Amino acid sequence: MDNAHKPSVLKQELRNKVLVLGIDNPPVNALSADLRRELLGVIQEADTNDKIEAVLMVGCGRYFIAGADVREFGKPPLPPFLPDVCTRIEACNKLVVAAIHGAALGGGLEIALAAHYRLIAADAKVGFPEVELGLLPGAGGTQRAPRLIGAKASLDLMLSGRPLDARDAHELGLVDRIVYGEDMLAEGLAYLKELLAAHAPVRRSRDAGGLADHTKSRAAIEAARSETTKVSRGLFSPLKIIEAVQAALELPFNEGLSLERNLFLQCIDSPQRAGLIHAFFAQREVFKAPETRSTKARSINTVGVVGGGTMGAGIAVAMLDAGFPVTMIERDEESLARGRTHVEKVYDSLVAKGRITQEARADVLTRWTGSTSYHALAHADLVVEAVFEEMTVKQAVFAELDRACKPGAILATNTSYLDVSAIAASCSRAPDVLGLHFFSPANIMKLLEIVVPAGVAADVVATAFALAKKLQKVPVRAGVCDGFIGNRIFAVYRAAAEHIMEDGASPYQIDRAARHFGFPMGPFQVADLAGGDIGWAARKRRANTRDPKARYVQIADRICERGWFGQKTGRGFYRYPEGVRTGVQDPEIEAIIDAERLRAGIKPNSFTDQEIVRRLMAAMINEGANVVHQGIALRPLDVDITFLFGYGFPRYRGGPMKYADTVGLSSVLADIREFAQQDTLFWQPSPLLVKLTNNGADFASLNQSA
Ligand code: 3HC
Ligand code: NAI
């Protein structure tokens, strides 16, 4: 669009010699190139215009300014640059005041810090979330904030990414005044009137003395550096933040600013920035399933949960935490009491940690009721089934629900693998049935796979997405297949890990390589945590349908035959002696593996950690491509979000499909073809991967809104 015809993103109005700038760039007033250009122009004009005595910046809409326009990162930078806009605001000889409501984040806070005075609405927040995007505050934030509030508080703010509420921001000295009125324009004008009446000077953050105590500031910087080196697990930007704050202490302001700019550009160029920003947008895109646009959600006020085991109890807690009354159904009184105890334990531990009071615990539990009769679900708007993973048991439960529930109630199954369409077909109201696949622990894990069978009504799917928002979960729409998106892909990743193990690497090396890549746990640690018996039961169930030509590694079966099911039995791929939190390597496991290699006639090879990762990732990406190709996932980004929120995939890599784009699809395909020379059946390249590679395209090209 021609600039001349673009609507302005900065509203201007002169009120008694105060130039009011209304920042109006919906949805969140991000600092786009247009906004930067208009701000710069207006401030320059204000400086020389005699009719203007002061400038007041207020935000239109819900926020003051949410920060830089994240969509611009990774594209050629467009002038004017934000640090220059901030420098110009600070240099202005007329008083500039920022009136913050909603939130001033990242570059938004930097604009406010460049102003000469700041007031904040009592319910507003300020913060530097850049670290979560692989960045650092790059418009003077690392230089101005420490001068205002000291090195320690600034580092806490920038390294955590967590926002401060108005009171804390005021106590620290980041803002000058808290206001309680609704009308920020009126509040801002009143404040400016006071400032002008008192002949308040132009006061620049660059001149503030928060770093005067060098010894204290240096100690804070060193403490942050040693802590960050320990905990940042390969993240690039945290150490750069510390470097920039150190520059604030050691260099003149302008030199500090240029160093900050330099470090910011390094972060912008880092693949971590690309991965984290992909995750930021993908996390929002997953909510936009087609059904959420075409229909309205049903209203959910009361919830039933069938089964009070690990998952049923966790789901009940998730629902209670979101404010729903919950009715739990169990097979008998004893199991029901156990279910209640599981729920109570969660709140007891919160009380013990001081996170909630006894009264709050008691209050939440008044919303829990239990029964062994399905009649208790007569008024439920939604029922989530979480009984044993057996088709016949689930179908029997759904037949009961069919009889007991009111018309229009949504019936959901938490099955991990079973055919949701077959479960739906077992009752007379298939349009009301879908899968809600929570992850363990269900009250903590953010991922919710919304499994959509062919016959379900669109408004039921839309309701599931609305529910996810209420539960503060991240929903991913999945089609029906064995394991849906997550468990299906994970099974192939795990199989690749087993092949590598049988071919010569120890489970300990494989886990270490996966951790080094950024997973919190390797595949065998995950197996020990989930319980070896669960996978074993699934393998036995599939034994008759497995392709006899497919490679089958029996090592896990040998371990399970000994009753070693992982953490819960004190032994699995690792040993878990009493008092030791993580597993220790077990020579007996290595002996079992040796014996299995011998039985299978395999001469062990050695693998580098890099080769291990190459295989694990190729397996995950290839199956991810299959899942997209078959329409089980709407887009590659849905696979990414599934792995970021359900399986600990390192966020800074953006998810498996984003990672594939980063290394290049042709390189992934070449890997798969190389591995296929050993095992053509396992390493069949996904048709989608082949097609994209042939077209020179990437997964990102398929990520537009569904
Ligand atoms: N740039 C571009 N778009 C943004 C954005 C930003 N900084 N922040 C949010 N958006 C978009 C979202 O993608 C979403 O778009 P969509 O409707 O098309 O999906 C829309 O704005 C609304 O966002 P949310 O759904 O997240 O709305 P909420 O009201 O729930 O949350 C928020 C609002 C708290 C502002 C949240 O969006 C947020 O945390 N945004 C990111 C803030 C941030 O990280 N700022 C720092 C940016 S980096 C920076 O400033 C560098 C500087 O130092 C140089
Ligand atoms: P669990 O064995 O801990 O709990 C199952 C509960 O269901 C038991 O309390 C049992 O008494 C109850 N139950 C069995 N039949 C019942 C019936 N007819 N009526 C009422 N209650 C009945 O099992 P878990 O781990 O909670 O799994 C439940 C479901 O959740 C399974 O489908 C499983 O695949 C799925 N799931 C499990 C995950 C996990 O990590 N454990 C993760 C995600 C899904």
PDB file of N, CA, C and O in Angstrom, residues 10 19-23 39 43 55-59 64-65 89 96-100 111-117 119 184 188 192:
ATOM      1  N   LEU A  10      -0.555   6.627  14.673  1.00  0.00           N
ATOM      2  CA  LEU A  10      -0.287   7.531  15.790  1.00  0.00           C
ATOM      3  C   LEU A  10      -1.300   8.673  15.711  1.00  0.00           C
ATOM      4  O   LEU A  10      -1.259   9.488  14.782  1.00  0.00           O
ATOM      5  N   LEU A  19       1.129  17.862  23.566  1.00  0.00           N
ATOM      6  CA  LEU A  19       0.857  17.035  22.387  1.00  0.00           C
ATOM      7  C   LEU A  19       0.563  15.613  22.863  1.00  0.00           C
ATOM      8  O   LEU A  19       1.436  14.943  23.432  1.00  0.00           O
ATOM      9  N   VAL A  20      -0.665  15.173  22.637  1.00  0.00           N
ATOM     10  CA  VAL A  20      -1.040  13.821  23.050  1.00  0.00           C
ATOM     11  C   VAL A  20      -0.830  12.885  21.862  1.00  0.00           C
ATOM     12  O   VAL A  20      -1.362  13.129  20.775  1.00  0.00           O
ATOM     13  N   LEU A  21      -0.041  11.862  22.088  1.00  0.00           N
ATOM     14  CA  LEU A  21       0.203  10.865  21.032  1.00  0.00           C
ATOM     15  C   LEU A  21      -0.522   9.575  21.411  1.00  0.00           C
ATOM     16  O   LEU A  21      -0.160   8.915  22.400  1.00  0.00           O
ATOM     17  N   GLY A  22      -1.549   9.247  20.670  1.00  0.00           N
ATOM     18  CA  GLY A  22      -2.299   8.006  20.922  1.00  0.00           C
ATOM     19  C   GLY A  22      -1.750   6.921  20.019  1.00  0.00           C
ATOM     20  O   GLY A  22      -1.888   6.969  18.797  1.00  0.00           O
ATOM     21  N   ILE A  23      -1.099   5.941  20.632  1.00  0.00           N
ATOM     22  CA  ILE A  23      -0.486   4.863  19.840  1.00  0.00           C
ATOM     23  C   ILE A  23      -1.585   3.875  19.468  1.00  0.00           C
ATOM     24  O   ILE A  23      -2.230   3.298  20.346  1.00  0.00           O
ATOM     25  N   LEU A  39       6.470   8.080  15.041  1.00  0.00           N
ATOM     26  CA  LEU A  39       6.920   8.556  16.361  1.00  0.00           C
ATOM     27  C   LEU A  39       8.126   9.483  16.217  1.00  0.00           C
ATOM     28  O   LEU A  39       8.174  10.568  16.798  1.00  0.00           O
ATOM     29  N   ILE A  43       8.198  13.478  17.250  1.00  0.00           N
ATOM     30  CA  ILE A  43       9.054  13.959  18.342  1.00  0.00           C
ATOM     31  C   ILE A  43       9.992  15.050  17.810  1.00  0.00           C
ATOM     32  O   ILE A  43      10.194  16.089  18.459  1.00  0.00           O
ATOM     33  N   VAL A  55       4.995  16.376  25.750  1.00  0.00           N
ATOM     34  CA  VAL A  55       4.405  15.294  24.951  1.00  0.00           C
ATOM     35  C   VAL A  55       3.923  14.197  25.901  1.00  0.00           C
ATOM     36  O   VAL A  55       4.636  13.822  26.837  1.00  0.00           O
ATOM     37  N   LEU A  56       2.717  13.699  25.629  1.00  0.00           N
ATOM     38  CA  LEU A  56       2.179  12.591  26.427  1.00  0.00           C
ATOM     39  C   LEU A  56       1.926  11.407  25.491  1.00  0.00           C
ATOM     40  O   LEU A  56       1.193  11.538  24.513  1.00  0.00           O
ATOM     41  N   MET A  57       2.540  10.262  25.811  1.00  0.00           N
ATOM     42  CA  MET A  57       2.297   9.065  24.999  1.00  0.00           C
ATOM     43  C   MET A  57       1.318   8.151  25.738  1.00  0.00           C
ATOM     44  O   MET A  57       1.576   7.785  26.899  1.00  0.00           O
ATOM     45  N   VAL A  58       0.221   7.818  25.087  1.00  0.00           N
ATOM     46  CA  VAL A  58      -0.739   6.867  25.668  1.00  0.00           C
ATOM     47  C   VAL A  58      -1.028   5.781  24.628  1.00  0.00           C
ATOM     48  O   VAL A  58      -0.919   6.032  23.424  1.00  0.00           O
ATOM     49  N   GLY A  59      -1.419   4.619  25.106  1.00  0.00           N
ATOM     50  CA  GLY A  59      -1.739   3.535  24.170  1.00  0.00           C
ATOM     51  C   GLY A  59      -3.239   3.460  23.942  1.00  0.00           C
ATOM     52  O   GLY A  59      -4.022   3.629  24.881  1.00  0.00           O
ATOM     53  N   PHE A  64      -0.370  -0.587  26.295  1.00  0.00           N
ATOM     54  CA  PHE A  64       0.432   0.585  25.910  1.00  0.00           C
ATOM     55  C   PHE A  64       1.202   0.201  24.637  1.00  0.00           C
ATOM     56  O   PHE A  64       0.816   0.592  23.541  1.00  0.00           O
ATOM     57  N   ILE A  65       2.218  -0.616  24.767  1.00  0.00           N
ATOM     58  CA  ILE A  65       2.930  -1.137  23.587  1.00  0.00           C
ATOM     59  C   ILE A  65       3.476  -2.521  23.953  1.00  0.00           C
ATOM     60  O   ILE A  65       4.144  -2.674  24.983  1.00  0.00           O
ATOM     61  N   ILE A  89      13.640  10.298  21.463  1.00  0.00           N
ATOM     62  CA  ILE A  89      12.641  10.655  22.492  1.00  0.00           C
ATOM     63  C   ILE A  89      13.367  11.177  23.729  1.00  0.00           C
ATOM     64  O   ILE A  89      13.021  12.217  24.297  1.00  0.00           O
ATOM     65  N   VAL A  96       8.683  14.632  28.054  1.00  0.00           N
ATOM     66  CA  VAL A  96       7.939  13.515  27.448  1.00  0.00           C
ATOM     67  C   VAL A  96       7.515  12.565  28.576  1.00  0.00           C
ATOM     68  O   VAL A  96       8.350  12.149  29.384  1.00  0.00           O
ATOM     69  N   VAL A  97       6.232  12.248  28.597  1.00  0.00           N
ATOM     70  CA  VAL A  97       5.701  11.362  29.633  1.00  0.00           C
ATOM     71  C   VAL A  97       5.043  10.161  28.962  1.00  0.00           C
ATOM     72  O   VAL A  97       4.349  10.306  27.952  1.00  0.00           O
ATOM     73  N   ALA A  98       5.288   8.963  29.526  1.00  0.00           N
ATOM     74  CA  ALA A  98       4.613   7.754  29.038  1.00  0.00           C
ATOM     75  C   ALA A  98       3.565   7.340  30.059  1.00  0.00           C
ATOM     76  O   ALA A  98       3.873   7.214  31.246  1.00  0.00           O
ATOM     77  N   ALA A  99       2.341   7.135  29.584  1.00  0.00           N
ATOM     78  CA  ALA A  99       1.249   6.679  30.467  1.00  0.00           C
ATOM     79  C   ALA A  99       0.953   5.235  30.106  1.00  0.00           C
ATOM     80  O   ALA A  99       0.381   4.949  29.059  1.00  0.00           O
ATOM     81  N   ILE A 100       1.370   4.329  30.995  1.00  0.00           N
ATOM     82  CA  ILE A 100       1.324   2.891  30.664  1.00  0.00           C
ATOM     83  C   ILE A 100       0.043   2.258  31.190  1.00  0.00           C
ATOM     84  O   ILE A 100      -0.239   2.332  32.389  1.00  0.00           O
ATOM     85  N   ILE A 111      10.602   2.275  25.085  1.00  0.00           N
ATOM     86  CA  ILE A 111      10.047   3.595  24.720  1.00  0.00           C
ATOM     87  C   ILE A 111       9.706   4.351  26.008  1.00  0.00           C
ATOM     88  O   ILE A 111      10.025   5.534  26.167  1.00  0.00           O
ATOM     89  N   ALA A 112       9.088   3.643  26.947  1.00  0.00           N
ATOM     90  CA  ALA A 112       8.707   4.298  28.202  1.00  0.00           C
ATOM     91  C   ALA A 112       9.944   4.757  28.981  1.00  0.00           C
ATOM     92  O   ALA A 112       9.948   5.829  29.591  1.00  0.00           O
ATOM     93  N   LEU A 113      11.006   3.935  28.951  1.00  0.00           N
ATOM     94  CA  LEU A 113      12.221   4.317  29.696  1.00  0.00           C
ATOM     95  C   LEU A 113      12.943   5.482  29.021  1.00  0.00           C
ATOM     96  O   LEU A 113      13.698   6.218  29.664  1.00  0.00           O
ATOM     97  N   ALA A 114      12.696   5.645  27.722  1.00  0.00           N
ATOM     98  CA  ALA A 114      13.301   6.781  27.020  1.00  0.00           C
ATOM     99  C   ALA A 114      12.536   8.077  27.327  1.00  0.00           C
ATOM    100  O   ALA A 114      13.086   9.172  27.192  1.00  0.00           O
ATOM    101  N   ALA A 115      11.270   7.929  27.727  1.00  0.00           N
ATOM    102  CA  ALA A 115      10.500   9.117  28.136  1.00  0.00           C
ATOM    103  C   ALA A 115      11.113   9.657  29.433  1.00  0.00           C
ATOM    104  O   ALA A 115      11.896   8.976  30.104  1.00  0.00           O
ATOM    105  N   HIS A 116      10.708  10.873  29.781  1.00  0.00           N
ATOM    106  CA  HIS A 116      11.344  11.495  30.950  1.00  0.00           C
ATOM    107  C   HIS A 116      10.646  11.165  32.265  1.00  0.00           C
ATOM    108  O   HIS A 116      11.263  11.198  33.325  1.00  0.00           O
ATOM    109  N   TYR A 117       9.365  10.851  32.177  1.00  0.00           N
ATOM    110  CA  TYR A 117       8.600  10.440  33.360  1.00  0.00           C
ATOM    111  C   TYR A 117       7.612   9.366  32.932  1.00  0.00           C
ATOM    112  O   TYR A 117       7.179   9.337  31.787  1.00  0.00           O
ATOM    113  N   LEU A 119       4.055   7.112  34.192  1.00  0.00           N
ATOM    114  CA  LEU A 119       3.033   6.710  35.144  1.00  0.00           C
ATOM    115  C   LEU A 119       2.413   5.418  34.653  1.00  0.00           C
ATOM    116  O   LEU A 119       2.480   5.093  33.461  1.00  0.00           O
ATOM    117  N   MET A 184      -6.629   6.795  31.217  1.00  0.00           N
ATOM    118  CA  MET A 184      -5.179   7.075  31.246  1.00  0.00           C
ATOM    119  C   MET A 184      -4.850   8.428  30.641  1.00  0.00           C
ATOM    120  O   MET A 184      -3.871   9.074  31.031  1.00  0.00           O
ATOM    121  N   GLY A 188      -2.786  11.024  32.655  1.00  0.00           N
ATOM    122  CA  GLY A 188      -1.522  11.502  32.081  1.00  0.00           C
ATOM    123  C   GLY A 188      -1.498  13.018  32.014  1.00  0.00           C
ATOM    124  O   GLY A 188      -0.488  13.663  32.368  1.00  0.00           O
ATOM    125  N   LEU A 192       1.052  15.519  33.925  1.00  0.00           N
ATOM    126  CA  LEU A 192       1.879  16.501  33.197  1.00  0.00           C
ATOM    127  C   LEU A 192       1.640  17.914  33.702  1.00  0.00           C
ATOM    128  O   LEU A 192       2.575  18.714  33.816  1.00  0.00           O
TER     129      LEU A 192
END
